[in-house]
Structure formats: structure tokens, C-alpha cells
mmCIF file of C-alpha atoms (C1' of nucleotides) in Angstrom:
data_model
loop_
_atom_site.group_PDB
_atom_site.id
_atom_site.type_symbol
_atom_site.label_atom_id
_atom_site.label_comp_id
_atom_site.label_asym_id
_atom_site.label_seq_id
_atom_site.Cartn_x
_atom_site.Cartn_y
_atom_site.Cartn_z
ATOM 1 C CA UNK A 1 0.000 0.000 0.000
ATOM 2 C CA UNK A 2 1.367 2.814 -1.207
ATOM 3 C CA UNK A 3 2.149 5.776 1.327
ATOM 4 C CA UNK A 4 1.823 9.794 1.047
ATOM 5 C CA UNK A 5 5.240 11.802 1.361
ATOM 6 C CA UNK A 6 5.982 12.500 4.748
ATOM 7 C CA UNK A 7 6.215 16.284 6.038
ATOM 8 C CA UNK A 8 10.168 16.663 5.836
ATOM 9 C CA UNK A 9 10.106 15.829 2.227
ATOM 10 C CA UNK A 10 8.501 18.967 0.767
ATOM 11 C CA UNK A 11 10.719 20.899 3.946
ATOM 12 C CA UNK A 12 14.006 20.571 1.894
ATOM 13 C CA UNK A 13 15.302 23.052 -0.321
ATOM 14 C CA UNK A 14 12.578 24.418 -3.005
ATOM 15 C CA UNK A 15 14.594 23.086 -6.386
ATOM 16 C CA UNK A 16 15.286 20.214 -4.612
ATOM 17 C CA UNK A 17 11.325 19.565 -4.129
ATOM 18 C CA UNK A 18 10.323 20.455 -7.720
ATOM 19 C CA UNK A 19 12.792 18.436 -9.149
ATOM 20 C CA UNK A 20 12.241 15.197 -6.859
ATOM 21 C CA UNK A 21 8.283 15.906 -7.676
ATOM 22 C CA UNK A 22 8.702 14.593 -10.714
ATOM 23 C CA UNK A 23 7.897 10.570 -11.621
ATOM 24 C CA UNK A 24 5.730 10.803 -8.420
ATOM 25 C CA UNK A 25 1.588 10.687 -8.277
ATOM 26 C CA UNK A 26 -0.174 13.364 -7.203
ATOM 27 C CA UNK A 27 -3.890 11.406 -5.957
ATOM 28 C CA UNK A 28 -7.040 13.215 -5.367
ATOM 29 C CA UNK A 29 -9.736 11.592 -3.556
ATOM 30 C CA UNK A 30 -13.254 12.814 -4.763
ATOM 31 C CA UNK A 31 -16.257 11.349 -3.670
ATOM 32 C CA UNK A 32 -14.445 8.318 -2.097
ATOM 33 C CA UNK A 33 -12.512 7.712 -5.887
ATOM 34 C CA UNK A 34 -8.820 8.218 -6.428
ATOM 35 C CA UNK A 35 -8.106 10.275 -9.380
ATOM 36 C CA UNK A 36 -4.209 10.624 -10.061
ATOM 37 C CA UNK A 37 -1.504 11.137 -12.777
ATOM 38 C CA UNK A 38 2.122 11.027 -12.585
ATOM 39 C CA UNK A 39 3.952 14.547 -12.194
ATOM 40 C CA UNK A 40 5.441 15.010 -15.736
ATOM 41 C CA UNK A 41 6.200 19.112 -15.411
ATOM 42 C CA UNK A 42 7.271 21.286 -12.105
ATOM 43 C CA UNK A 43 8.311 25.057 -11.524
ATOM 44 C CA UNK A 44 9.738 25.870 -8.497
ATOM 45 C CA UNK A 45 9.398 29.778 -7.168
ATOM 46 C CA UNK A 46 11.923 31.252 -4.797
ATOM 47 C CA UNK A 47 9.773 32.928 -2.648
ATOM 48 C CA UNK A 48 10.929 37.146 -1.718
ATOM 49 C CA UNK A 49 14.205 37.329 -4.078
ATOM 50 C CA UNK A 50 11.872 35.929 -6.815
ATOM 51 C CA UNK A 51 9.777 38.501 -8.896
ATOM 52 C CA UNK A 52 7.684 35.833 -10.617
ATOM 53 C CA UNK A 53 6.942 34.547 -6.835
ATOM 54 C CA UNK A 54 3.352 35.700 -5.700
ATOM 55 C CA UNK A 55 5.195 36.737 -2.355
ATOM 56 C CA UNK A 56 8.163 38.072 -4.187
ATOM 57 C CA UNK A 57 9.578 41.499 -1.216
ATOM 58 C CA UNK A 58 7.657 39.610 1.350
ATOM 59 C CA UNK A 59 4.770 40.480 0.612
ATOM 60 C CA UNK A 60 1.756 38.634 2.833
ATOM 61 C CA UNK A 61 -1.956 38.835 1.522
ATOM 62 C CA UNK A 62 -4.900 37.162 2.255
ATOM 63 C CA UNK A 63 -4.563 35.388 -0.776
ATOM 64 C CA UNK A 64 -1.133 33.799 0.352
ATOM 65 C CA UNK A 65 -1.177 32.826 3.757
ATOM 66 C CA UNK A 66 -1.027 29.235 2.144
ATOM 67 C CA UNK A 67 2.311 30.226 0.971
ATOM 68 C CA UNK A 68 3.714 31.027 4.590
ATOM 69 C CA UNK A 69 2.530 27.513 6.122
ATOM 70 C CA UNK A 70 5.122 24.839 6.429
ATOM 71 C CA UNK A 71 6.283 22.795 3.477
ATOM 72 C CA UNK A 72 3.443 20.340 3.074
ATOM 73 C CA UNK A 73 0.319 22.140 2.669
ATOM 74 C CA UNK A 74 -1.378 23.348 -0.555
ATOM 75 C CA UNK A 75 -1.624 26.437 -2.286
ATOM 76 C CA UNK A 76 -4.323 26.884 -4.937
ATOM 77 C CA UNK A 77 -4.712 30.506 -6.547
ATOM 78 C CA UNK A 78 -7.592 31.061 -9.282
ATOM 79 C CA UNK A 79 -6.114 33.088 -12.372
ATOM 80 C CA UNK A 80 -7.519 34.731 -15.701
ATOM 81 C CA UNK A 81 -11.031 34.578 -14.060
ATOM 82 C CA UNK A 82 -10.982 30.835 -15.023
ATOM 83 C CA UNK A 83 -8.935 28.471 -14.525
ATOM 84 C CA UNK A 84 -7.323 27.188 -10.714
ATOM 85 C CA UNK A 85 -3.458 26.430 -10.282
ATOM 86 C CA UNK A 86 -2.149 23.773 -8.048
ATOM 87 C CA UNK A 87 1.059 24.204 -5.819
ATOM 88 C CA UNK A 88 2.701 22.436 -3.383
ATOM 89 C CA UNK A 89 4.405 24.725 -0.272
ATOM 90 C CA UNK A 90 7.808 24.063 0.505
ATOM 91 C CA UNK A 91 10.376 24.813 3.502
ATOM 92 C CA UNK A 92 8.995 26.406 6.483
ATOM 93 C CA UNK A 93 6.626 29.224 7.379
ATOM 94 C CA UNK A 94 9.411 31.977 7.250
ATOM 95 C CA UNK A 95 10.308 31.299 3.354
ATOM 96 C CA UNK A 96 7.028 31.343 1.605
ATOM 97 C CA UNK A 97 8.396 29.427 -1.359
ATOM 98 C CA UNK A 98 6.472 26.797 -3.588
ATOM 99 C CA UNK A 99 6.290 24.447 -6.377
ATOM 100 C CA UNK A 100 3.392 24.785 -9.296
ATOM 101 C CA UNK A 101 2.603 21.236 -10.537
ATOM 102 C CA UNK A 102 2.354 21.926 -14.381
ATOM 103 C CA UNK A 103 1.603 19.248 -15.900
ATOM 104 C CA UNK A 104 0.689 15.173 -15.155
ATOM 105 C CA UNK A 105 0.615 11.809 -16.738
ATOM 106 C CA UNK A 106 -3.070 10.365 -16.736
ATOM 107 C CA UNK A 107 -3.011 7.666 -14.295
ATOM 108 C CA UNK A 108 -6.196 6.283 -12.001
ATOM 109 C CA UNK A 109 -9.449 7.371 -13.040
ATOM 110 C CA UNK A 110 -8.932 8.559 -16.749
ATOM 111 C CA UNK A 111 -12.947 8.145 -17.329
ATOM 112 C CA UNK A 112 -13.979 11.013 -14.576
ATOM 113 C CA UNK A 113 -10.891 12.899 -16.096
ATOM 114 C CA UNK A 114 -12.277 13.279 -19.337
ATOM 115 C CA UNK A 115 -15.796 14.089 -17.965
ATOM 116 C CA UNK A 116 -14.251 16.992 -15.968
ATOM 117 C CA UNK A 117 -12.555 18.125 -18.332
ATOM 118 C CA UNK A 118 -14.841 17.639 -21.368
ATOM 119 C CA UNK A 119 -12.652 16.092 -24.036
ATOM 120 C CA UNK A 120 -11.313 12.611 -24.590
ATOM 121 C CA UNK A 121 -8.264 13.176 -26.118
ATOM 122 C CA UNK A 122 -5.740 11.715 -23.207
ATOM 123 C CA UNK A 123 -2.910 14.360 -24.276
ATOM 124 C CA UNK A 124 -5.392 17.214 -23.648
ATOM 125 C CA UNK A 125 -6.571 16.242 -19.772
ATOM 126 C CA UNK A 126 -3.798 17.409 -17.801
ATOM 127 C CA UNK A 127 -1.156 19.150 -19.929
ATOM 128 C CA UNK A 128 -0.689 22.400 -18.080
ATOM 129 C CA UNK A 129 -1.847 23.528 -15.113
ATOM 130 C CA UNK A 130 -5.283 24.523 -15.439
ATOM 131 C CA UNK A 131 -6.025 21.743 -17.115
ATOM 132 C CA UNK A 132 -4.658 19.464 -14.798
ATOM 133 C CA UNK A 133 -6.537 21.381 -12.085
ATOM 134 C CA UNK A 134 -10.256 20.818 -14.051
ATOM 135 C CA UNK A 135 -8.966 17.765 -14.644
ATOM 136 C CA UNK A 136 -8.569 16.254 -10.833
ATOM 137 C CA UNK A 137 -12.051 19.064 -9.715
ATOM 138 C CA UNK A 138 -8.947 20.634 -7.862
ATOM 139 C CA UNK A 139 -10.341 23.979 -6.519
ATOM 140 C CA UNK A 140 -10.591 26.893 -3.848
ATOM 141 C CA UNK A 141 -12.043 23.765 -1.400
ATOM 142 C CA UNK A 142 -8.516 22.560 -1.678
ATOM 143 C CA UNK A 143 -6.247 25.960 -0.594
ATOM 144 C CA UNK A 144 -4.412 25.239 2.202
ATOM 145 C CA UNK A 145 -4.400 22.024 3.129
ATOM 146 C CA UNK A 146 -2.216 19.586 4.349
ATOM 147 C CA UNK A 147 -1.147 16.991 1.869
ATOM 148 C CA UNK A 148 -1.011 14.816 4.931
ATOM 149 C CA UNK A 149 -4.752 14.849 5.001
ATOM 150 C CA UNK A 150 -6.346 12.674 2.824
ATOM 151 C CA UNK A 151 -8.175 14.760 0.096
ATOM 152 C CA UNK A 152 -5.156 15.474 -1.729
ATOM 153 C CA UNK A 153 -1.793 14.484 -1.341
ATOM 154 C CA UNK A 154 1.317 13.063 -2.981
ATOM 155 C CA UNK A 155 2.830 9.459 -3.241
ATOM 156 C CA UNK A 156 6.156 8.208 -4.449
ATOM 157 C CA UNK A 157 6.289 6.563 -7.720
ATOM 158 C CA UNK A 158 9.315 6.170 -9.960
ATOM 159 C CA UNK A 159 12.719 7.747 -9.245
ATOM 160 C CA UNK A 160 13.636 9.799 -12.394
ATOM 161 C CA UNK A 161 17.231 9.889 -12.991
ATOM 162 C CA UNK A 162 18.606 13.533 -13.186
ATOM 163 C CA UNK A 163 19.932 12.906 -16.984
ATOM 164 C CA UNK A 164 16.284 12.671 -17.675
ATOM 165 C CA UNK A 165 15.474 15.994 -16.294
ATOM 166 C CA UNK A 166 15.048 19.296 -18.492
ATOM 167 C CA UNK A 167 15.928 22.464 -16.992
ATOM 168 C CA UNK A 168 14.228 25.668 -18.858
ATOM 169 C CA UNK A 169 12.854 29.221 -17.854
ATOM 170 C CA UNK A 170 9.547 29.236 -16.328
ATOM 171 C CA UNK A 171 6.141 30.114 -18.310
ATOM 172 C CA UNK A 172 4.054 33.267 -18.612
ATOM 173 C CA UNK A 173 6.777 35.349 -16.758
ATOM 174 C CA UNK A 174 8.152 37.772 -19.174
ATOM 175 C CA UNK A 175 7.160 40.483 -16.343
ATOM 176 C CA UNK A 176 9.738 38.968 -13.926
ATOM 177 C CA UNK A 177 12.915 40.718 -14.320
ATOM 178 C CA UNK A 178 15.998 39.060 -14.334
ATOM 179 C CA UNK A 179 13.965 36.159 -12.679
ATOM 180 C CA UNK A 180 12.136 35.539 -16.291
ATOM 181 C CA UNK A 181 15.379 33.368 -17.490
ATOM 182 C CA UNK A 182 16.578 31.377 -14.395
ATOM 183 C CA UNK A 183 16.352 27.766 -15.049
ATOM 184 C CA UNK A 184 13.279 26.913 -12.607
ATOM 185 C CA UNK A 185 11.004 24.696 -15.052
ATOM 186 C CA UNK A 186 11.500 20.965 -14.899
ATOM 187 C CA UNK A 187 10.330 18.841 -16.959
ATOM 188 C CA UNK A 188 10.743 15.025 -17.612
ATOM 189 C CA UNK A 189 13.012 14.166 -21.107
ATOM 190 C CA UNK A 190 10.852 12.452 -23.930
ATOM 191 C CA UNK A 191 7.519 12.592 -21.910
ATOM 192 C CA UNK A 192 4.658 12.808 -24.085
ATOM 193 C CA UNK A 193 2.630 14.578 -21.351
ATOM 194 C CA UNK A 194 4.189 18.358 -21.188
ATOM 195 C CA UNK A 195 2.441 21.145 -21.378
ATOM 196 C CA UNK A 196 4.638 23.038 -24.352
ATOM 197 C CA UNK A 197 6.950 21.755 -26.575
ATOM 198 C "C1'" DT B 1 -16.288 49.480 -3.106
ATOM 199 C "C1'" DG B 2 -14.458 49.012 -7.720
ATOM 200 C "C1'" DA B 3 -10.508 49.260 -11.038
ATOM 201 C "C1'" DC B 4 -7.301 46.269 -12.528
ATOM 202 C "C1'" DC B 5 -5.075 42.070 -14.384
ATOM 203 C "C1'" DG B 6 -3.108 37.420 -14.686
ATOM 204 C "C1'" DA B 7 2.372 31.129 -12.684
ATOM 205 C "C1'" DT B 8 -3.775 29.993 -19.074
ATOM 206 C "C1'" DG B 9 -5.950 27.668 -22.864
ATOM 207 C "C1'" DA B 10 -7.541 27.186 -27.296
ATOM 208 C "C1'" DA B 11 -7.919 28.606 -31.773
ATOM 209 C "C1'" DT B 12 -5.292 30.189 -35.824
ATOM 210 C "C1'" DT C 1 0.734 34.375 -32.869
ATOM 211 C "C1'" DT C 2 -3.433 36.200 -30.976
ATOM 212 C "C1'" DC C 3 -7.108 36.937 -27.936
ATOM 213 C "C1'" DA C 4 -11.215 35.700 -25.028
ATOM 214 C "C1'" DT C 5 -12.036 35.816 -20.280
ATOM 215 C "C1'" DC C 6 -14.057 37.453 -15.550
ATOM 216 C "C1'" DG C 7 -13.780 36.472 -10.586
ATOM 217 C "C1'" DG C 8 -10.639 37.538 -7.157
ATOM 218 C "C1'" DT C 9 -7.519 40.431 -5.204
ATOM 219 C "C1'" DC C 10 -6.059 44.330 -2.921
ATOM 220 C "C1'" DA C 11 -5.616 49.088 -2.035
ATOM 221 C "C1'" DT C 12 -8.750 52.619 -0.987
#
DNA sequence: TGACCGATGAAT
DNA sequence: TTCATCGGTCAT
């Protein structure tokens, strides 16, 4: 029987986290069914040196408490009036730093994927990370919880060997300063499930 | 109370 | 490459 990370996992360093995500299943339990996929896509964000960071100078809104709980909770923001985002909060409550699961391989549950989603094609379900949000019916109802809980939470999988591990700039961050090009978008080599080419 | 805008997706 | 999209966020 497979087992959810424990807490000290998603405390290490934030790279460290987004890059160790991948190759393992993120599982969301709704209505009593698991629905999972395995993380294909990460970005990690650095938190108050990081301009593409929500709490980039420090800064502490309602909206990101989440952000400033110890590594192990969630972190779900709604963007472009639409769509939800789902991140995983790393460290400890005095580096609000976290790691946006991007993109997923269709694992458990494909069926109630599709109907949330409303398309069959499997490439299409969870390829980004609104998608894979609508996909898994991941929303507000999820901010802030601990992934030791069990409505959402993360077990391991496969161990992806670093040579299979692409390192690029992060997307939709052109706003970000010198942050816009540092390396913090990983993604695993030759998967079929990323969410751009 | 309301002006502003985005860690996207889908179509082209 | 373009653009629809609109609720939430946050400063007032």
C-alpha cells in the first residue's frame, strides 16, 4: 500500500522539491474515488528574491497565507477569471516558497478525467496547469491544506534519474525581471505529457 | 467598493 | 501568434 510523502520531504530546499516531484503521483480523492496522474512538469518559485513569486519582497496577503505555512500544505490561486493552479508549499513558514505542478501523466481514473474536463483526447486532460486542475475538480475547497490529510496528497512513484530531467525558464513570466530566465522549469526528457513543446 | 489584471488555454 | 475571459484580489 502505497504511502503519502511524509512532512520533511517537501521541507528541503525548493529546487530540490520540484525536481524530486517529478515521476511521483499526485492522488485526489473525490467522492471516495482516487483520481491521479504522474507529475510530468514542475516550476519551483523562490519565494521574496523571486519577482515571478506571488510573495516576491515579502509580501503577505490574504490570498497567500497558504504560501507562509510549512512545506506540506497546498496552495491553490484562481487566475484569468478561469482556470485554478495547483502548488505544493515548501520549507517552512518563514520562506514562503512553492512548487506549481504543471503538468501530469493520466493515471487512475482517466474516465472522470475526461468528464471533468470535457474532451477525450488523453494528451489534452492534464497538460498544463489549469487543465490538470479541471482535470482532478482541484479547486478553492482545496487551498491550504495539508497533503497529509487525505483529500489530496502526494505518493512516491518512480525515481527519475537527473539525466532525464530538463531544466528551462519558467512560463508566462516575461514580467519577472531578471527572474524571467533562471532555469526553474522541470520537466521530464521524452515525456509525451508536457504542457509546451 | 471598484478598477485592474493574470504562474492559461484554445484557436489560428 | 493572438485573444477571449471574468472572478478575485487588494488598495482605498
Amino acid at each position: 500500500m502505497p504511502m503519502s510523502l511524509p512532512q520533511s520531504f517537501y521541507r528541503q530546499s525548493t529546487k530540490k522539491v520540484a525536481k524530486e516531484l517529478l515521476g511521483k503521483k499526485l492522488v485526489r480523492i473525490y467522492k471516495g474515488k482516487r483520481i491521479s496522474g504522474i507529475i510530468t512538469e514542475t516550476e519551483a518559485y523562490l519565494g521574496i528574491k523571486d519577482m515571478a513569486c506571488h510573495s516576491f519582497g515579502g509580501r503577505m496577503t490574504e490570498r497567500l497565507k497558504p504560501m507562509y505555512l510549512d512545506g506540506g500544505h497546498s496552495y491553490v490561486y484562481f487566475i484569468y477569471g478561469m482556470y485554478f493552479c495547483f502548488n505544493v508549499v515548501t520549507r517552512t513558514s518563514k520562506h514562503p516558497e512553492a512548487v506549481l505542478i504543471r503538468a501530469l501523466e493520466p493515471l487512475e481514473n482517466i474516465e472522470l478525467m475526461k468528464s471533468f474536463r470535457g474532451k477525450d483526447d488523453l494528451k489534452q486532460l492534464t497538460t498544463g496547469p489549469g487543465k490538470l486542475a479541471q482535470a482532478l475538480n482541484i479547486t478553492k475547497d482545496l487551498n491550504g491544506l495539508s497533503l497529509a490529510e487525505n483529500q489530496i496528497f502526494i505518493e512516491d512513484h518512480s525515481k527519475i534519474s537527473p539525466s532525464k530531467i530538463v531544466m528551462k525558464p519558467r512560463i508566462g513570466i516575461d514580467y519577472a525581471g531578471e527572474a524571467k530566465d533562471w532555469p526553474l522549469r522541470y520537466y521530464i526528457k521524452d515525456s509525451q505529457f508536457i504542457s509546451k513543446k
